[in-house]
Amino acid sequence: MRENLKMALKTPEEYLESIKRDMNLYMFGEKVKEFWNHPIIKPSINTVAKIYELAQMEEYKDLMTTHSHMTGEIINRFTHIHQSVDDLIKKVKMQRLIGQKVACCFQRCVGFDAANALYSVTHELDKKYNTNYHERFKNYWIEVQNQDLMVDGAMTDTKGDRGKRPSDQTDPDQYLHMVDETDDGIIVRGAKVHQTGWLNSHRAIVMPTLTIRPGEEEYAVSFGVDTDAKGITMVYGRQSCDTRKMEDSKMEVGNYKYGGQEIFVIFEDVFIPNENIFMKGEVEFSGELVNRFAGFHRQSYGGCKVGIGDVLIGATSLITEYQGVNNASHIKDKLIEMIHLNETLYCCGIACSSLGFKREAGNYEMDMLLANVCKQNVTRFPYEISRLIDDLVGGIICTLPSEADLKSEEVGPLLKKYLSVCDGVSVEDRYKLLRFIENISMGVAAVSYKVESMHGAGSPQAQRIMITRQSNLEKKKQLIKDILDIE
Ligand code: SF4
Ligand code: FE
């Protein structure tokens, strides 16, 4: 029974082999060769490989895999187009599961969410313009499903002067746009930033960053592109404490197995063949694509950040045990508060999925209002959870000496004596836990847990705009008028 599954799904080893390609990537001012061996990058690759590993396991097959509605084959859920409310719920459950396994951003949801948005938008585009974007997109995506490809989603432009429209910028490339067109395709120029998944993906789906208006048609483009396409340059983003990964010490890193990353991606006249273009100038559909993608990704946060929260709550509970304060009533209460906040986020992820609905194209979409409420809470609760962690752990979270000192013949024994806590707890285990918590609170992993929670899938104000649009205040005013017989 699993034979078929193994054929359709990549193993982690096959995934690792498949991403070994020459990428035009720069870090610290130098071109990176064999990026898969770079100590700063490796943890992010391990994270993606974990998705492929979990999909091979019988235990997780219900969440991690499903059948393609287009081919009938068993596929990784990250390549699925949701066919039911149950699919939407399973997506969030899967994201929580993976968050629990890696405690960081696992990078694969952006292309997944972009695909689900494009599936319905291209269908509606074709209906209006008699184009064949939907068929093109399905063909493109069947290849993704059949080869179990990792796909990034690229939305955020550099934006230049935020007070100006794309076409009013001094430099027209501040928003990615078409600069030329041939019979075979288009040429695009611009940059996409905060690209978590780019480097470890085989392909990317590019979308506009905002609603494009008439007169700005060159900016209303969406297409698929290979991440190593000619004309693409990548620059690796710095993260706090990133060079700790280059020290010969696992313990200093915190989460030494897994991690996220961010890439600055520059498109210098990249050719996109017609068969990979899914929108070209149809400005009135650009806003819908942005909103649907953002909605799906705001739903995602009700799963992934909850999984990381689970690990953090576990780490905090364990450190209070190690340090002998776990029975204090205020400690127990703060742990309950952390759980309450974390589960509230999960409630939002499950709720917006449960109220999902069928689009005309046949695929299912989450409830837009609740998805935005979900993400708005995600911009707040992880910060409060993190504040409670810092409270419970103590000042040692940012005063801990290095592992080298811990192992030094001179000061090591003295440090071990004074870093000892409850009987039976090893200093090394406490040290690893403290570094892990430090890392999430203020190191590299703070990107995955805090900054992404704030700005990923749109900054808080973007959700407030959508909440305003979706909340129907007029209807609420009518409710009170009806009760009080106000005309
Ligand atoms: Fe997935 Fe969360 Fe990372 Fe977005 S932030 S790609 S939803 S893990
Ligand atoms: Fe993200």
JSON list of C-alpha atoms in Angstrom, two decimals, residues 112-260:
[
{"chain": "A", "resi": 112, "resn": "PHE", "atom": "CA", "xyz": [1.00, 26.26, -0.99]},
{"chain": "A", "resi": 113, "resn": "ASP", "atom": "CA", "xyz": [-1.15, 29.27, -0.07]},
{"chain": "A", "resi": 114, "resn": "ALA", "atom": "CA", "xyz": [-0.30, 31.09, -3.31]},
{"chain": "A", "resi": 115, "resn": "ALA", "atom": "CA", "xyz": [-1.38, 28.05, -5.33]},
{"chain": "A", "resi": 116, "resn": "ASN", "atom": "CA", "xyz": [-4.72, 27.81, -3.56]},
{"chain": "A", "resi": 117, "resn": "ALA", "atom": "CA", "xyz": [-5.36, 31.52, -4.18]},
{"chain": "A", "resi": 118, "resn": "LEU", "atom": "CA", "xyz": [-4.34, 31.33, -7.85]},
{"chain": "A", "resi": 119, "resn": "TYR", "atom": "CA", "xyz": [-6.49, 28.28, -8.48]},
{"chain": "A", "resi": 120, "resn": "SER", "atom": "CA", "xyz": [-9.72, 30.23, -7.97]},
{"chain": "A", "resi": 121, "resn": "VAL", "atom": "CA", "xyz": [-8.48, 33.62, -9.23]},
{"chain": "A", "resi": 122, "resn": "THR", "atom": "CA", "xyz": [-7.31, 32.18, -12.58]},
{"chain": "A", "resi": 123, "resn": "HIS", "atom": "CA", "xyz": [-10.67, 30.46, -12.98]},
{"chain": "A", "resi": 124, "resn": "GLU", "atom": "CA", "xyz": [-12.48, 33.77, -12.50]},
{"chain": "A", "resi": 125, "resn": "LEU", "atom": "CA", "xyz": [-10.02, 35.58, -14.77]},
{"chain": "A", "resi": 126, "resn": "ASP", "atom": "CA", "xyz": [-10.71, 33.13, -17.60]},
{"chain": "A", "resi": 127, "resn": "LYS", "atom": "CA", "xyz": [-14.46, 33.52, -17.16]},
{"chain": "A", "resi": 128, "resn": "LYS", "atom": "CA", "xyz": [-14.20, 37.26, -17.67]},
{"chain": "A", "resi": 129, "resn": "TYR", "atom": "CA", "xyz": [-11.52, 37.41, -20.37]},
{"chain": "A", "resi": 130, "resn": "ASN", "atom": "CA", "xyz": [-11.77, 34.05, -22.10]},
{"chain": "A", "resi": 131, "resn": "THR", "atom": "CA", "xyz": [-8.11, 33.44, -21.32]},
{"chain": "A", "resi": 132, "resn": "ASN", "atom": "CA", "xyz": [-6.59, 30.06, -20.42]},
{"chain": "A", "resi": 133, "resn": "TYR", "atom": "CA", "xyz": [-4.73, 30.92, -17.21]},
{"chain": "A", "resi": 134, "resn": "HIS", "atom": "CA", "xyz": [-6.55, 28.26, -15.16]},
{"chain": "A", "resi": 135, "resn": "GLU", "atom": "CA", "xyz": [-5.55, 25.42, -17.46]},
{"chain": "A", "resi": 136, "resn": "ARG", "atom": "CA", "xyz": [-1.97, 26.72, -17.54]},
{"chain": "A", "resi": 137, "resn": "PHE", "atom": "CA", "xyz": [-1.87, 26.91, -13.78]},
{"chain": "A", "resi": 138, "resn": "LYS", "atom": "CA", "xyz": [-3.28, 23.40, -13.38]},
{"chain": "A", "resi": 139, "resn": "ASN", "atom": "CA", "xyz": [-0.65, 22.00, -15.75]},
{"chain": "A", "resi": 140, "resn": "TYR", "atom": "CA", "xyz": [2.08, 23.85, -13.85]},
{"chain": "A", "resi": 141, "resn": "TRP", "atom": "CA", "xyz": [0.78, 22.59, -10.54]},
{"chain": "A", "resi": 142, "resn": "ILE", "atom": "CA", "xyz": [0.36, 18.97, -11.67]},
{"chain": "A", "resi": 143, "resn": "GLU", "atom": "CA", "xyz": [4.13, 18.98, -12.32]},
{"chain": "A", "resi": 144, "resn": "VAL", "atom": "CA", "xyz": [4.65, 20.29, -8.80]},
{"chain": "A", "resi": 145, "resn": "GLN", "atom": "CA", "xyz": [2.45, 17.53, -7.37]},
{"chain": "A", "resi": 146, "resn": "ASN", "atom": "CA", "xyz": [3.97, 14.74, -9.44]},
{"chain": "A", "resi": 147, "resn": "GLN", "atom": "CA", "xyz": [7.53, 15.70, -8.52]},
{"chain": "A", "resi": 148, "resn": "ASP", "atom": "CA", "xyz": [6.69, 16.73, -4.92]},
{"chain": "A", "resi": 149, "resn": "LEU", "atom": "CA", "xyz": [8.39, 20.07, -5.51]},
{"chain": "A", "resi": 150, "resn": "MET", "atom": "CA", "xyz": [8.86, 22.72, -2.85]},
{"chain": "A", "resi": 151, "resn": "VAL", "atom": "CA", "xyz": [7.40, 26.03, -4.05]},
{"chain": "A", "resi": 152, "resn": "ASP", "atom": "CA", "xyz": [7.97, 29.47, -2.58]},
{"chain": "A", "resi": 153, "resn": "GLY", "atom": "CA", "xyz": [5.51, 32.36, -2.85]},
{"chain": "A", "resi": 154, "resn": "ALA", "atom": "CA", "xyz": [6.93, 35.80, -3.57]},
{"chain": "A", "resi": 155, "resn": "MET", "atom": "CA", "xyz": [4.83, 38.83, -2.81]},
{"chain": "A", "resi": 156, "resn": "THR", "atom": "CA", "xyz": [6.63, 41.64, -0.97]},
{"chain": "A", "resi": 157, "resn": "ASP", "atom": "CA", "xyz": [8.22, 44.28, -3.20]},
{"chain": "A", "resi": 158, "resn": "THR", "atom": "CA", "xyz": [10.84, 46.74, -1.97]},
{"chain": "A", "resi": 159, "resn": "LYS", "atom": "CA", "xyz": [8.22, 49.55, -2.33]},
{"chain": "A", "resi": 160, "resn": "GLY", "atom": "CA", "xyz": [10.58, 52.57, -2.43]},
{"chain": "A", "resi": 161, "resn": "ASP", "atom": "CA", "xyz": [8.65, 55.64, -1.28]},
{"chain": "A", "resi": 162, "resn": "ARG", "atom": "CA", "xyz": [5.69, 54.11, 0.56]},
{"chain": "A", "resi": 163, "resn": "GLY", "atom": "CA", "xyz": [3.66, 57.26, -0.07]},
{"chain": "A", "resi": 164, "resn": "LYS", "atom": "CA", "xyz": [3.73, 56.77, -3.83]},
{"chain": "A", "resi": 165, "resn": "ARG", "atom": "CA", "xyz": [2.00, 54.34, -6.19]},
{"chain": "A", "resi": 166, "resn": "PRO", "atom": "CA", "xyz": [4.16, 51.83, -8.12]},
{"chain": "A", "resi": 167, "resn": "SER", "atom": "CA", "xyz": [4.07, 53.87, -11.33]},
{"chain": "A", "resi": 168, "resn": "ASP", "atom": "CA", "xyz": [4.91, 57.13, -9.49]},
{"chain": "A", "resi": 169, "resn": "GLN", "atom": "CA", "xyz": [8.18, 55.84, -8.01]},
{"chain": "A", "resi": 170, "resn": "THR", "atom": "CA", "xyz": [11.41, 57.58, -9.05]},
{"chain": "A", "resi": 171, "resn": "ASP", "atom": "CA", "xyz": [12.74, 54.09, -9.78]},
{"chain": "A", "resi": 172, "resn": "PRO", "atom": "CA", "xyz": [10.00, 52.04, -11.54]},
{"chain": "A", "resi": 173, "resn": "ASP", "atom": "CA", "xyz": [11.65, 48.77, -10.41]},
{"chain": "A", "resi": 174, "resn": "GLN", "atom": "CA", "xyz": [10.64, 49.30, -6.75]},
{"chain": "A", "resi": 175, "resn": "TYR", "atom": "CA", "xyz": [7.66, 47.12, -7.61]},
{"chain": "A", "resi": 176, "resn": "LEU", "atom": "CA", "xyz": [8.34, 44.07, -9.77]},
{"chain": "A", "resi": 177, "resn": "HIS", "atom": "CA", "xyz": [6.98, 44.67, -13.26]},
{"chain": "A", "resi": 178, "resn": "MET", "atom": "CA", "xyz": [6.98, 43.62, -16.90]},
{"chain": "A", "resi": 179, "resn": "VAL", "atom": "CA", "xyz": [9.61, 45.53, -18.84]},
{"chain": "A", "resi": 180, "resn": "ASP", "atom": "CA", "xyz": [9.17, 43.78, -22.17]},
{"chain": "A", "resi": 181, "resn": "GLU", "atom": "CA", "xyz": [7.05, 41.24, -23.98]},
{"chain": "A", "resi": 182, "resn": "THR", "atom": "CA", "xyz": [7.72, 38.80, -26.84]},
{"chain": "A", "resi": 183, "resn": "ASP", "atom": "CA", "xyz": [5.55, 36.23, -28.59]},
{"chain": "A", "resi": 184, "resn": "ASP", "atom": "CA", "xyz": [6.92, 33.61, -26.21]},
{"chain": "A", "resi": 185, "resn": "GLY", "atom": "CA", "xyz": [6.65, 35.39, -22.89]},
{"chain": "A", "resi": 186, "resn": "ILE", "atom": "CA", "xyz": [7.51, 38.42, -20.78]},
{"chain": "A", "resi": 187, "resn": "ILE", "atom": "CA", "xyz": [10.63, 39.95, -19.23]},
{"chain": "A", "resi": 188, "resn": "VAL", "atom": "CA", "xyz": [10.32, 41.06, -15.60]},
{"chain": "A", "resi": 189, "resn": "ARG", "atom": "CA", "xyz": [12.46, 43.28, -13.38]},
{"chain": "A", "resi": 190, "resn": "GLY", "atom": "CA", "xyz": [12.31, 44.17, -9.68]},
{"chain": "A", "resi": 191, "resn": "ALA", "atom": "CA", "xyz": [12.97, 42.51, -6.34]},
{"chain": "A", "resi": 192, "resn": "LYS", "atom": "CA", "xyz": [11.05, 40.40, -3.85]},
{"chain": "A", "resi": 193, "resn": "VAL", "atom": "CA", "xyz": [12.12, 40.58, -0.22]},
{"chain": "A", "resi": 194, "resn": "HIS", "atom": "CA", "xyz": [11.67, 38.58, 3.02]},
{"chain": "A", "resi": 195, "resn": "GLN", "atom": "CA", "xyz": [11.76, 35.38, 0.95]},
{"chain": "A", "resi": 196, "resn": "THR", "atom": "CA", "xyz": [11.79, 32.67, 3.60]},
{"chain": "A", "resi": 197, "resn": "GLY", "atom": "CA", "xyz": [11.50, 29.72, 1.26]},
{"chain": "A", "resi": 198, "resn": "TRP", "atom": "CA", "xyz": [13.25, 30.85, -1.90]},
{"chain": "A", "resi": 199, "resn": "LEU", "atom": "CA", "xyz": [16.64, 29.18, -1.55]},
{"chain": "A", "resi": 200, "resn": "ASN", "atom": "CA", "xyz": [15.30, 25.79, -0.49]},
{"chain": "A", "resi": 201, "resn": "SER", "atom": "CA", "xyz": [12.50, 25.74, -3.07]},
{"chain": "A", "resi": 202, "resn": "HIS", "atom": "CA", "xyz": [12.59, 24.39, -6.60]},
{"chain": "A", "resi": 203, "resn": "ARG", "atom": "CA", "xyz": [10.10, 26.92, -7.90]},
{"chain": "A", "resi": 204, "resn": "ALA", "atom": "CA", "xyz": [8.37, 30.13, -6.84]},
{"chain": "A", "resi": 205, "resn": "ILE", "atom": "CA", "xyz": [5.04, 31.76, -7.57]},
{"chain": "A", "resi": 206, "resn": "VAL", "atom": "CA", "xyz": [5.35, 35.52, -7.94]},
{"chain": "A", "resi": 207, "resn": "MET", "atom": "CA", "xyz": [2.38, 37.79, -7.17]},
{"chain": "A", "resi": 208, "resn": "PRO", "atom": "CA", "xyz": [1.77, 41.54, -6.92]},
{"chain": "A", "resi": 209, "resn": "THR", "atom": "CA", "xyz": [2.22, 43.06, -3.46]},
{"chain": "A", "resi": 210, "resn": "LEU", "atom": "CA", "xyz": [-0.88, 45.27, -3.52]},
{"chain": "A", "resi": 211, "resn": "THR", "atom": "CA", "xyz": [-4.02, 46.02, -5.49]},
{"chain": "A", "resi": 212, "resn": "ILE", "atom": "CA", "xyz": [-2.88, 47.33, -8.87]},
{"chain": "A", "resi": 213, "resn": "ARG", "atom": "CA", "xyz": [-4.95, 50.10, -10.45]},
{"chain": "A", "resi": 214, "resn": "PRO", "atom": "CA", "xyz": [-5.84, 50.84, -14.10]},
{"chain": "A", "resi": 215, "resn": "GLY", "atom": "CA", "xyz": [-2.87, 52.52, -15.76]},
{"chain": "A", "resi": 216, "resn": "GLU", "atom": "CA", "xyz": [-0.45, 50.31, -13.78]},
{"chain": "A", "resi": 217, "resn": "GLU", "atom": "CA", "xyz": [-0.97, 47.14, -15.88]},
{"chain": "A", "resi": 218, "resn": "GLU", "atom": "CA", "xyz": [2.74, 46.32, -16.11]},
{"chain": "A", "resi": 219, "resn": "TYR", "atom": "CA", "xyz": [2.68, 45.65, -12.33]},
{"chain": "A", "resi": 220, "resn": "ALA", "atom": "CA", "xyz": [-0.31, 43.25, -12.44]},
{"chain": "A", "resi": 221, "resn": "VAL", "atom": "CA", "xyz": [1.69, 40.09, -13.08]},
{"chain": "A", "resi": 222, "resn": "SER", "atom": "CA", "xyz": [1.71, 36.64, -11.57]},
{"chain": "A", "resi": 223, "resn": "PHE", "atom": "CA", "xyz": [3.84, 33.76, -12.78]},
{"chain": "A", "resi": 224, "resn": "GLY", "atom": "CA", "xyz": [5.79, 30.67, -11.86]},
{"chain": "A", "resi": 225, "resn": "VAL", "atom": "CA", "xyz": [9.59, 30.74, -12.04]},
{"chain": "A", "resi": 226, "resn": "ASP", "atom": "CA", "xyz": [12.43, 28.35, -11.22]},
{"chain": "A", "resi": 227, "resn": "THR", "atom": "CA", "xyz": [14.32, 29.67, -8.20]},
{"chain": "A", "resi": 228, "resn": "ASP", "atom": "CA", "xyz": [17.61, 29.37, -10.08]},
{"chain": "A", "resi": 229, "resn": "ALA", "atom": "CA", "xyz": [16.36, 31.03, -13.29]},
{"chain": "A", "resi": 230, "resn": "LYS", "atom": "CA", "xyz": [18.78, 33.13, -15.35]},
{"chain": "A", "resi": 231, "resn": "GLY", "atom": "CA", "xyz": [18.88, 36.75, -14.15]},
{"chain": "A", "resi": 232, "resn": "ILE", "atom": "CA", "xyz": [18.05, 36.01, -10.50]},
{"chain": "A", "resi": 233, "resn": "THR", "atom": "CA", "xyz": [20.45, 37.10, -7.75]},
{"chain": "A", "resi": 234, "resn": "MET", "atom": "CA", "xyz": [19.93, 36.21, -4.09]},
{"chain": "A", "resi": 235, "resn": "VAL", "atom": "CA", "xyz": [21.40, 37.93, -1.06]},
{"chain": "A", "resi": 236, "resn": "TYR", "atom": "CA", "xyz": [21.18, 36.16, 2.29]},
{"chain": "A", "resi": 237, "resn": "GLY", "atom": "CA", "xyz": [19.50, 38.10, 5.12]},
{"chain": "A", "resi": 238, "resn": "ARG", "atom": "CA", "xyz": [21.34, 38.59, 8.41]},
{"chain": "A", "resi": 239, "resn": "GLN", "atom": "CA", "xyz": [19.67, 37.52, 11.61]},
{"chain": "A", "resi": 240, "resn": "SER", "atom": "CA", "xyz": [20.59, 38.27, 15.17]},
{"chain": "A", "resi": 241, "resn": "CYS", "atom": "CA", "xyz": [23.35, 35.94, 16.47]},
{"chain": "A", "resi": 242, "resn": "ASP", "atom": "CA", "xyz": [23.52, 34.14, 13.07]},
{"chain": "A", "resi": 243, "resn": "THR", "atom": "CA", "xyz": [27.29, 33.63, 13.17]},
{"chain": "A", "resi": 244, "resn": "ARG", "atom": "CA", "xyz": [26.93, 31.52, 16.29]},
{"chain": "A", "resi": 245, "resn": "LYS", "atom": "CA", "xyz": [26.07, 28.77, 13.79]},
{"chain": "A", "resi": 246, "resn": "MET", "atom": "CA", "xyz": [29.61, 29.12, 12.43]},
{"chain": "A", "resi": 247, "resn": "GLU", "atom": "CA", "xyz": [31.19, 28.56, 15.85]},
{"chain": "A", "resi": 248, "resn": "ASP", "atom": "CA", "xyz": [32.19, 25.02, 16.54]},
{"chain": "A", "resi": 249, "resn": "SER", "atom": "CA", "xyz": [29.52, 24.67, 19.20]},
{"chain": "A", "resi": 250, "resn": "LYS", "atom": "CA", "xyz": [26.05, 23.24, 18.94]},
{"chain": "A", "resi": 251, "resn": "MET", "atom": "CA", "xyz": [25.06, 24.38, 22.40]},
{"chain": "A", "resi": 252, "resn": "GLU", "atom": "CA", "xyz": [25.48, 28.10, 21.69]},
{"chain": "A", "resi": 253, "resn": "VAL", "atom": "CA", "xyz": [22.98, 28.03, 18.83]},
{"chain": "A", "resi": 254, "resn": "GLY", "atom": "CA", "xyz": [19.85, 27.13, 20.76]},
{"chain": "A", "resi": 255, "resn": "ASN", "atom": "CA", "xyz": [17.84, 25.30, 18.11]},
{"chain": "A", "resi": 256, "resn": "TYR", "atom": "CA", "xyz": [20.88, 23.71, 16.49]},
{"chain": "A", "resi": 257, "resn": "LYS", "atom": "CA", "xyz": [18.98, 21.29, 14.22]},
{"chain": "A", "resi": 258, "resn": "TYR", "atom": "CA", "xyz": [16.42, 23.55, 12.59]},
{"chain": "A", "resi": 259, "resn": "GLY", "atom": "CA", "xyz": [15.88, 27.15, 11.54]},
{"chain": "A", "resi": 260, "resn": "GLY", "atom": "CA", "xyz": [14.39, 29.58, 9.07]}
]
